């Protein structure tokens, strides 16, 4: 059972002062967070790609490369790369470079993205949303499999027996497919035999995702893959402090502000404190509390959904850096040992 952190490198206005930190400052904070996550024994750190003023990381591989030479064991992944609007050749080259710098710790997590700013920025038509992803994923997997590639598609110039460099340290640079709950994405990932990541965000009950994992496993088995060996990740907002009331109160202001900004953008109902409190309950989608509370929720998710990796998304909106660092420390030193020990016992009992 792997545990780690994911971030969108938010630069939203501070809820107390109204000031907004620079992109440069927030990226330097993230490098410190990655280094700490490595030091406290976490398994993975993920950085998401965005092209908006309220997110600082348009190039996740570059941000993670800044931390790669200052860490020793933690895996470094996108969370996610918006493959539909990207050039798969450059995505592969960037992460193969990160793999070299980190000596074999890079991964690529790809998705279609819930934000659309990258499409006009890179000259992609939103009407081709699905077709772009399928075509570019096909090319990315060919780049993963072979040093020299021949490929032809509709939305990118053809490649005729060209070498793609640098090559990664890992024989196969891992490629994950991420989804916010689309059955089609679950089936696609399973049929291709690729690792699958679920974004458990919004007003959902995490156990609802068990049906997605079942679809994924069934598609994998039908395609001839050993579904028992395929990893499944969950990504969920959350926060850890030394007491549950403290964690709930510290995480609320930025979560409330950020969620209501997104509600306005998407035309959704306003977010209220009652929504937040419900999401912090044991069955809710926010993993907020003291180490024991958060560990118990992750263990419950492992047993009933079947995940093999959990990424705590923190912060949600701008929070004090010291609070974020403490949450990472607690995840690595107190939550992770509890989860790993209990999951190991449970798996032994269910052999």
Tab-separated table of C-alpha atoms in Angstrom:
chain	number	residue	atom	x	y	z
A	1	UNK	CA	0.000	0.000	0.000
A	2	UNK	CA	1.579	3.267	-1.190
A	3	UNK	CA	0.847	6.679	0.302
A	4	UNK	CA	1.745	10.118	-0.939
A	5	UNK	CA	0.805	13.708	-1.679
A	6	UNK	CA	-0.662	15.465	-4.697
A	7	UNK	CA	-0.884	19.185	-5.367
A	8	UNK	CA	-2.060	21.640	-8.002
A	9	UNK	CA	0.422	24.222	-6.683
A	10	UNK	CA	-2.400	26.659	-5.869
A	11	UNK	CA	-1.781	30.389	-5.650
A	12	UNK	CA	-5.192	31.564	-4.489
A	13	UNK	CA	-5.720	34.669	-2.327
A	14	UNK	CA	-4.911	34.115	1.335
A	15	UNK	CA	-8.237	33.928	3.148
A	16	UNK	CA	-6.934	36.023	6.058
A	17	UNK	CA	-4.997	38.775	4.262
A	18	UNK	CA	-6.378	38.692	0.711
A	19	UNK	CA	-2.836	38.695	-0.689
A	20	UNK	CA	-1.667	36.246	-3.335
A	21	UNK	CA	1.827	34.781	-3.277
A	22	UNK	CA	3.870	34.702	-6.448
A	23	UNK	CA	4.067	31.593	-8.606
A	24	UNK	CA	7.802	31.482	-7.920
A	25	UNK	CA	7.342	31.431	-4.146
A	26	UNK	CA	4.733	28.676	-4.270
A	27	UNK	CA	6.891	26.515	-6.532
A	28	UNK	CA	9.788	26.832	-4.095
A	29	UNK	CA	7.444	25.761	-1.296
A	30	UNK	CA	6.437	22.689	-3.301
A	31	UNK	CA	10.067	21.666	-3.720
A	32	UNK	CA	10.420	21.831	0.089
A	33	UNK	CA	7.250	19.734	0.442
A	34	UNK	CA	8.590	17.051	-1.919
A	35	UNK	CA	11.874	16.886	0.003
A	36	UNK	CA	10.012	16.501	3.311
A	37	UNK	CA	7.705	13.841	1.857
A	38	UNK	CA	10.797	11.863	0.854
A	39	UNK	CA	12.391	12.300	4.287
A	40	UNK	CA	9.309	11.020	6.176
A	41	UNK	CA	9.034	7.910	4.016
A	42	UNK	CA	6.138	8.688	1.687
A	43	UNK	CA	6.058	6.758	-1.569
A	44	UNK	CA	4.944	9.254	-4.192
A	45	UNK	CA	4.401	12.956	-4.878
A	46	UNK	CA	2.216	14.198	-7.740
A	47	UNK	CA	1.993	17.625	-9.387
A	48	UNK	CA	-0.914	18.602	-11.648
A	49	UNK	CA	-0.694	20.600	-14.891
A	50	UNK	CA	-2.757	23.810	-15.183
A	51	UNK	CA	-2.673	27.009	-17.221
A	52	UNK	CA	-4.471	29.499	-14.963
A	53	UNK	CA	-3.351	32.335	-12.689
A	54	UNK	CA	-4.474	30.435	-9.581
A	55	UNK	CA	-2.180	27.454	-10.254
A	56	UNK	CA	1.594	27.775	-10.613
A	57	UNK	CA	2.605	24.517	-12.321
A	58	UNK	CA	2.146	24.548	-16.082
A	59	UNK	CA	5.124	22.158	-16.344
A	60	UNK	CA	4.997	19.504	-13.599
A	61	UNK	CA	8.149	17.722	-14.783
A	62	UNK	CA	10.216	20.884	-14.344
A	63	UNK	CA	8.903	21.468	-10.808
A	64	UNK	CA	9.626	17.885	-9.809
A	65	UNK	CA	13.062	17.920	-11.446
A	66	UNK	CA	13.991	20.710	-9.028
A	67	UNK	CA	13.415	18.249	-6.178
A	68	UNK	CA	14.631	15.082	-7.900
A	69	UNK	CA	18.324	15.515	-7.118
A	70	UNK	CA	17.518	16.389	-3.484
A	71	UNK	CA	15.455	13.251	-2.854
A	72	UNK	CA	16.396	9.572	-2.871
A	73	UNK	CA	13.369	7.274	-2.961
A	74	UNK	CA	10.050	9.054	-3.510
A	75	UNK	CA	8.390	8.505	-6.880
A	76	UNK	CA	7.504	11.637	-8.871
A	77	UNK	CA	4.403	11.739	-11.026
A	78	UNK	CA	2.180	14.134	-12.893
A	79	UNK	CA	-1.306	14.417	-11.411
A	80	UNK	CA	-2.271	14.898	-14.195
A	81	UNK	CA	-0.811	15.874	-17.559
A	82	UNK	CA	-3.596	17.086	-19.863
A	83	UNK	CA	-2.641	14.777	-22.688
A	84	UNK	CA	-5.435	15.904	-25.021
A	85	UNK	CA	-3.816	19.330	-25.508
A	86	UNK	CA	-0.171	18.251	-25.165
A	87	UNK	CA	2.425	16.895	-27.586
A	88	UNK	CA	3.047	13.299	-26.460
A	89	UNK	CA	6.625	13.447	-27.724
A	90	UNK	CA	7.452	16.374	-25.452
A	91	UNK	CA	5.562	14.808	-22.539
A	92	UNK	CA	7.581	11.619	-22.907
A	93	UNK	CA	10.874	13.475	-23.282
A	94	UNK	CA	10.193	15.671	-20.237
A	95	UNK	CA	9.407	12.695	-18.015
A	96	UNK	CA	12.245	10.590	-19.419
A	97	UNK	CA	14.502	13.502	-18.445
A	98	UNK	CA	12.955	13.534	-14.964
A	99	UNK	CA	13.475	9.770	-14.811
A	100	UNK	CA	17.166	10.237	-15.533
A	101	UNK	CA	17.634	12.990	-12.961
A	102	UNK	CA	15.782	10.967	-10.308
A	103	UNK	CA	17.465	7.678	-11.320
A	104	UNK	CA	14.281	5.868	-12.282
A	105	UNK	CA	11.535	7.413	-10.117
A	106	UNK	CA	9.348	9.206	-12.686
A	107	UNK	CA	5.806	8.341	-13.742
A	108	UNK	CA	3.337	9.926	-16.142
A	109	UNK	CA	-0.293	10.192	-15.077
A	110	UNK	CA	-2.474	11.405	-17.942
A	111	UNK	CA	-6.063	12.549	-18.160
A	112	UNK	CA	-8.435	14.668	-20.173
A	113	UNK	CA	-8.533	17.370	-17.512
A	114	UNK	CA	-11.429	19.185	-15.845
A	115	UNK	CA	-10.078	22.595	-16.915
A	116	UNK	CA	-10.060	23.655	-20.549
A	117	UNK	CA	-7.632	26.617	-20.696
A	118	UNK	CA	-4.911	24.515	-22.327
A	119	UNK	CA	-7.015	23.742	-25.415
A	120	UNK	CA	-7.076	27.215	-27.007
A	121	UNK	CA	-3.584	27.907	-25.651
A	122	UNK	CA	-2.126	25.042	-27.683
A	123	UNK	CA	-4.486	25.307	-30.648
A	124	UNK	CA	-6.694	22.319	-29.842
A	125	UNK	CA	-10.412	22.160	-30.573
A	126	UNK	CA	-12.612	21.209	-27.613
A	127	UNK	CA	-14.963	19.524	-30.072
A	128	UNK	CA	-12.212	16.925	-30.515
A	129	UNK	CA	-11.928	16.352	-26.756
A	130	UNK	CA	-12.324	12.559	-26.798
A	131	UNK	CA	-10.605	11.919	-30.105
A	132	UNK	CA	-7.551	13.954	-29.084
A	133	UNK	CA	-7.055	11.939	-25.910
A	134	UNK	CA	-7.393	8.546	-27.582
A	135	UNK	CA	-5.042	9.433	-30.425
A	136	UNK	CA	-2.378	11.003	-28.222
A	137	UNK	CA	-2.513	8.176	-25.708
A	138	UNK	CA	-1.868	5.766	-28.565
A	139	UNK	CA	1.248	7.726	-29.532
A	140	UNK	CA	2.469	8.034	-25.937
A	141	UNK	CA	2.269	4.269	-25.454
A	142	UNK	CA	4.269	3.704	-28.647
A	143	UNK	CA	6.920	6.096	-27.349
A	144	UNK	CA	6.944	4.172	-24.070
A	145	UNK	CA	7.441	0.860	-25.837
A	146	UNK	CA	10.107	1.636	-28.424
A	147	UNK	CA	13.121	3.872	-28.997
A	148	UNK	CA	12.281	4.325	-32.664
A	149	UNK	CA	8.697	5.086	-33.601
A	150	UNK	CA	6.540	5.204	-36.696
A	151	UNK	CA	3.077	6.624	-36.142
A	152	UNK	CA	0.358	8.447	-38.038
A	153	UNK	CA	-2.746	10.217	-36.745
A	154	UNK	CA	-5.211	12.991	-37.466
A	155	UNK	CA	-4.232	15.720	-35.001
A	156	UNK	CA	-0.427	15.628	-35.087
A	157	UNK	CA	2.158	15.312	-37.883
A	158	UNK	CA	3.212	11.751	-38.578
A	159	UNK	CA	6.455	10.240	-37.281
A	160	UNK	CA	8.438	7.996	-39.627
A	161	UNK	CA	10.986	5.736	-37.937
A	162	UNK	CA	12.404	8.460	-35.692
A	163	UNK	CA	14.304	7.995	-32.437
A	164	UNK	CA	12.905	9.589	-29.287
A	165	UNK	CA	15.435	10.728	-26.693
A	166	UNK	CA	16.449	10.660	-23.924
A	167	UNK	CA	15.385	7.166	-23.001
A	168	UNK	CA	14.265	6.648	-19.407
A	169	UNK	CA	16.173	4.719	-16.775
A	170	UNK	CA	13.154	2.444	-16.261
A	171	UNK	CA	12.642	-0.087	-19.013
A	172	UNK	CA	9.048	1.084	-19.296
A	173	UNK	CA	8.302	4.571	-17.999
A	174	UNK	CA	5.007	4.016	-16.104
A	175	UNK	CA	1.906	5.570	-17.683
A	176	UNK	CA	-1.246	5.874	-15.560
A	177	UNK	CA	-4.740	6.817	-16.729
A	178	UNK	CA	-6.635	9.126	-14.384
A	179	UNK	CA	-10.374	9.643	-14.214
A	180	UNK	CA	-12.929	11.515	-12.133
A	181	UNK	CA	-15.344	8.585	-12.417
A	182	UNK	CA	-16.002	8.017	-16.117
A	183	UNK	CA	-16.908	4.362	-16.819
A	184	UNK	CA	-15.343	4.739	-20.267
A	185	UNK	CA	-12.012	5.721	-18.691
A	186	UNK	CA	-12.122	2.708	-16.366
A	187	UNK	CA	-12.742	0.345	-19.267
A	188	UNK	CA	-10.046	2.010	-21.416
A	189	UNK	CA	-7.421	1.716	-18.686
A	190	UNK	CA	-8.321	-1.896	-18.001
A	191	UNK	CA	-8.329	-2.924	-21.649
A	192	UNK	CA	-4.871	-1.397	-22.084
A	193	UNK	CA	-3.569	-2.948	-18.871
A	194	UNK	CA	-2.492	0.439	-17.512
A	195	UNK	CA	-2.493	1.577	-13.872
A	196	UNK	CA	-5.671	3.473	-12.995
A	197	UNK	CA	-6.134	6.543	-10.773
A	198	UNK	CA	-9.436	7.872	-9.447
A	199	UNK	CA	-9.972	11.514	-8.506
A	200	UNK	CA	-12.339	11.232	-5.553
A	201	UNK	CA	-13.261	14.895	-5.426
A	202	UNK	CA	-16.494	16.819	-5.222
A	203	UNK	CA	-19.740	15.816	-3.501
A	204	UNK	CA	-19.232	12.036	-3.669
A	205	UNK	CA	-19.014	9.125	-1.301
A	206	UNK	CA	-15.655	7.407	-1.891
A	207	UNK	CA	-17.117	3.896	-1.738
A	208	UNK	CA	-19.140	4.735	-4.852
A	209	UNK	CA	-15.909	4.286	-6.794
A	210	UNK	CA	-15.909	0.551	-6.122
A	211	UNK	CA	-18.010	0.088	-9.267
A	212	UNK	CA	-15.336	1.904	-11.321
A	213	UNK	CA	-12.625	-0.388	-10.002
A	214	UNK	CA	-14.800	-3.397	-10.800
A	215	UNK	CA	-15.270	-2.187	-14.392
A	216	UNK	CA	-11.524	-1.622	-14.660
A	217	UNK	CA	-10.668	-5.107	-13.387
A	218	UNK	CA	-13.245	-6.779	-15.626
A	219	UNK	CA	-11.973	-4.961	-18.718
A	220	UNK	CA	-8.404	-5.897	-17.842
A	221	UNK	CA	-9.259	-9.583	-17.388
A	222	UNK	CA	-11.252	-9.625	-20.633
A	223	UNK	CA	-8.228	-8.210	-22.477
A	224	UNK	CA	-5.979	-10.908	-21.032
A	225	UNK	CA	-4.217	-8.854	-18.341
A	226	UNK	CA	-3.647	-10.088	-14.795
A	227	UNK	CA	-5.993	-7.685	-13.024
A	228	UNK	CA	-4.673	-8.684	-9.594
A	229	UNK	CA	-1.335	-7.085	-10.449
A	230	UNK	CA	-2.674	-3.766	-11.730
A	231	UNK	CA	-2.371	-0.831	-9.296
A	232	UNK	CA	-5.293	1.464	-8.489
A	233	UNK	CA	-4.790	4.902	-6.944
A	234	UNK	CA	-7.139	7.335	-5.231
A	235	UNK	CA	-6.639	11.089	-5.032
A	236	UNK	CA	-8.695	12.997	-2.452
A	237	UNK	CA	-8.578	16.361	-0.724
A	238	UNK	CA	-7.620	16.251	2.911
A	239	UNK	CA	-5.575	17.565	5.800
A	240	UNK	CA	-3.995	16.213	8.990
A	241	UNK	CA	-3.314	17.893	12.333
A	242	UNK	CA	-2.660	16.598	15.836
A	243	UNK	CA	-6.387	16.660	16.642
A	244	UNK	CA	-9.455	16.234	14.463
A	245	UNK	CA	-11.162	19.502	15.540
A	246	UNK	CA	-7.955	21.405	14.783
A	247	UNK	CA	-7.599	19.784	11.352
A	248	UNK	CA	-11.225	20.536	10.472
A	249	UNK	CA	-10.955	24.186	11.448
A	250	UNK	CA	-7.579	24.765	9.758
A	251	UNK	CA	-8.652	23.164	6.473
A	252	UNK	CA	-12.067	24.824	6.254
A	253	UNK	CA	-11.276	28.465	5.255
A	254	UNK	CA	-9.287	27.739	2.101
A	255	UNK	CA	-11.516	24.801	1.142
A	256	UNK	CA	-14.638	26.932	1.524
A	257	UNK	CA	-13.169	29.786	-0.521
A	258	UNK	CA	-11.735	27.582	-3.252
A	259	UNK	CA	-14.823	25.405	-3.620
A	260	UNK	CA	-17.094	28.427	-3.973
A	261	UNK	CA	-14.866	29.924	-6.665
A	262	UNK	CA	-15.238	26.675	-8.620
A	263	UNK	CA	-18.985	26.607	-7.925
A	264	UNK	CA	-19.363	30.014	-9.570
A	265	UNK	CA	-17.211	28.967	-12.545
A	266	UNK	CA	-19.213	25.789	-13.087
A	267	UNK	CA	-22.645	27.182	-12.268
A	268	UNK	CA	-23.041	24.891	-9.271
A	269	UNK	CA	-24.831	25.611	-5.973
A	270	UNK	CA	-22.901	27.475	-3.298
A	271	UNK	CA	-20.798	25.443	-0.871
A	272	UNK	CA	-21.780	25.688	2.805
A	273	UNK	CA	-20.255	24.701	6.129
A	274	UNK	CA	-22.794	21.887	6.369
A	275	UNK	CA	-21.466	20.460	3.087
A	276	UNK	CA	-17.938	20.600	4.464
A	277	UNK	CA	-18.845	18.932	7.753
A	278	UNK	CA	-20.646	16.140	5.906
A	279	UNK	CA	-17.610	15.594	3.685
A	280	UNK	CA	-15.389	15.351	6.803
A	281	UNK	CA	-17.497	12.500	8.192
A	282	UNK	CA	-16.201	8.935	8.043
A	283	UNK	CA	-18.115	8.222	4.818
A	284	UNK	CA	-17.350	11.609	3.257
A	285	UNK	CA	-14.931	12.586	0.513
A	286	UNK	CA	-12.577	14.762	2.611
A	287	UNK	CA	-9.782	12.972	4.464
A	288	UNK	CA	-9.486	15.448	7.317
A	289	UNK	CA	-8.608	14.717	10.918
A	290	UNK	CA	-5.956	13.468	13.298
A	291	UNK	CA	-3.628	10.663	12.119
A	292	UNK	CA	-5.830	7.856	13.458
A	293	UNK	CA	-8.972	9.261	11.813
A	294	UNK	CA	-7.319	9.717	8.423
A	295	UNK	CA	-5.613	6.319	8.611
A	296	UNK	CA	-8.931	4.607	9.384
A	297	UNK	CA	-10.589	6.247	6.376
A	298	UNK	CA	-7.755	5.198	4.043
A	299	UNK	CA	-7.843	1.620	5.367
A	300	UNK	CA	-11.630	1.537	4.827
A	301	UNK	CA	-11.100	2.689	1.243
A	302	UNK	CA	-8.479	0.001	0.653
A	303	UNK	CA	-10.742	-2.742	1.970
A	304	UNK	CA	-13.936	-1.705	0.176
A	305	UNK	CA	-12.734	-0.086	-3.069
A	306	UNK	CA	-9.487	-1.936	-3.688
A	307	UNK	CA	-6.987	0.897	-4.000
A	308	UNK	CA	-3.261	0.177	-3.736
A	309	UNK	CA	-2.113	3.832	-3.610
A	310	UNK	CA	-3.584	6.855	-1.825
A	311	UNK	CA	-2.668	10.478	-2.627
A	312	UNK	CA	-3.726	13.133	-0.130
A	313	UNK	CA	-4.324	16.391	-2.009
A	314	UNK	CA	-3.059	19.145	0.252
A	315	UNK	CA	-3.415	22.082	0.368
A	316	UNK	CA	-6.772	22.885	-1.195
A	317	UNK	CA	-6.300	26.541	-1.980
A	318	UNK	CA	-3.589	28.581	-0.283
A	319	UNK	CA	-2.764	27.552	3.295
A	320	UNK	CA	0.109	28.485	5.600
A	321	UNK	CA	3.186	26.568	4.473
A	322	UNK	CA	3.984	25.445	8.015
A	323	UNK	CA	0.562	23.797	8.325
A	324	UNK	CA	1.025	21.962	5.021
A	325	UNK	CA	4.485	20.754	6.044
A	326	UNK	CA	3.097	19.467	9.351
A	327	UNK	CA	0.327	17.588	7.523
A	328	UNK	CA	2.924	15.944	5.276
A	329	UNK	CA	5.041	15.024	8.292
A	330	UNK	CA	2.061	13.431	10.034
A	331	UNK	CA	1.055	11.520	6.909
A	332	UNK	CA	4.522	10.016	6.624
A	333	UNK	CA	5.351	9.371	10.263
A	334	UNK	CA	1.977	8.477	11.788
A	335	UNK	CA	-0.672	7.754	9.135
A	336	UNK	CA	1.421	5.690	6.734
A	337	UNK	CA	2.743	3.191	9.339
A	338	UNK	CA	-0.795	2.609	10.655
A	339	UNK	CA	-2.186	2.062	7.172
A	340	UNK	CA	0.604	-0.217	5.988
A	341	UNK	CA	0.489	-2.395	9.105
A	342	UNK	CA	-3.288	-2.823	9.062
A	343	UNK	CA	-3.471	-3.421	5.304
A	344	UNK	CA	-0.719	-6.028	5.555
A	345	UNK	CA	-2.606	-7.846	8.343
A	346	UNK	CA	-5.868	-7.673	6.414
A	347	UNK	CA	-4.284	-8.971	3.219
A	348	UNK	CA	-2.648	-11.876	5.066
A	349	UNK	CA	-6.013	-12.794	6.591
A	350	UNK	CA	-7.651	-12.748	3.171
A	351	UNK	CA	-5.130	-14.806	1.223
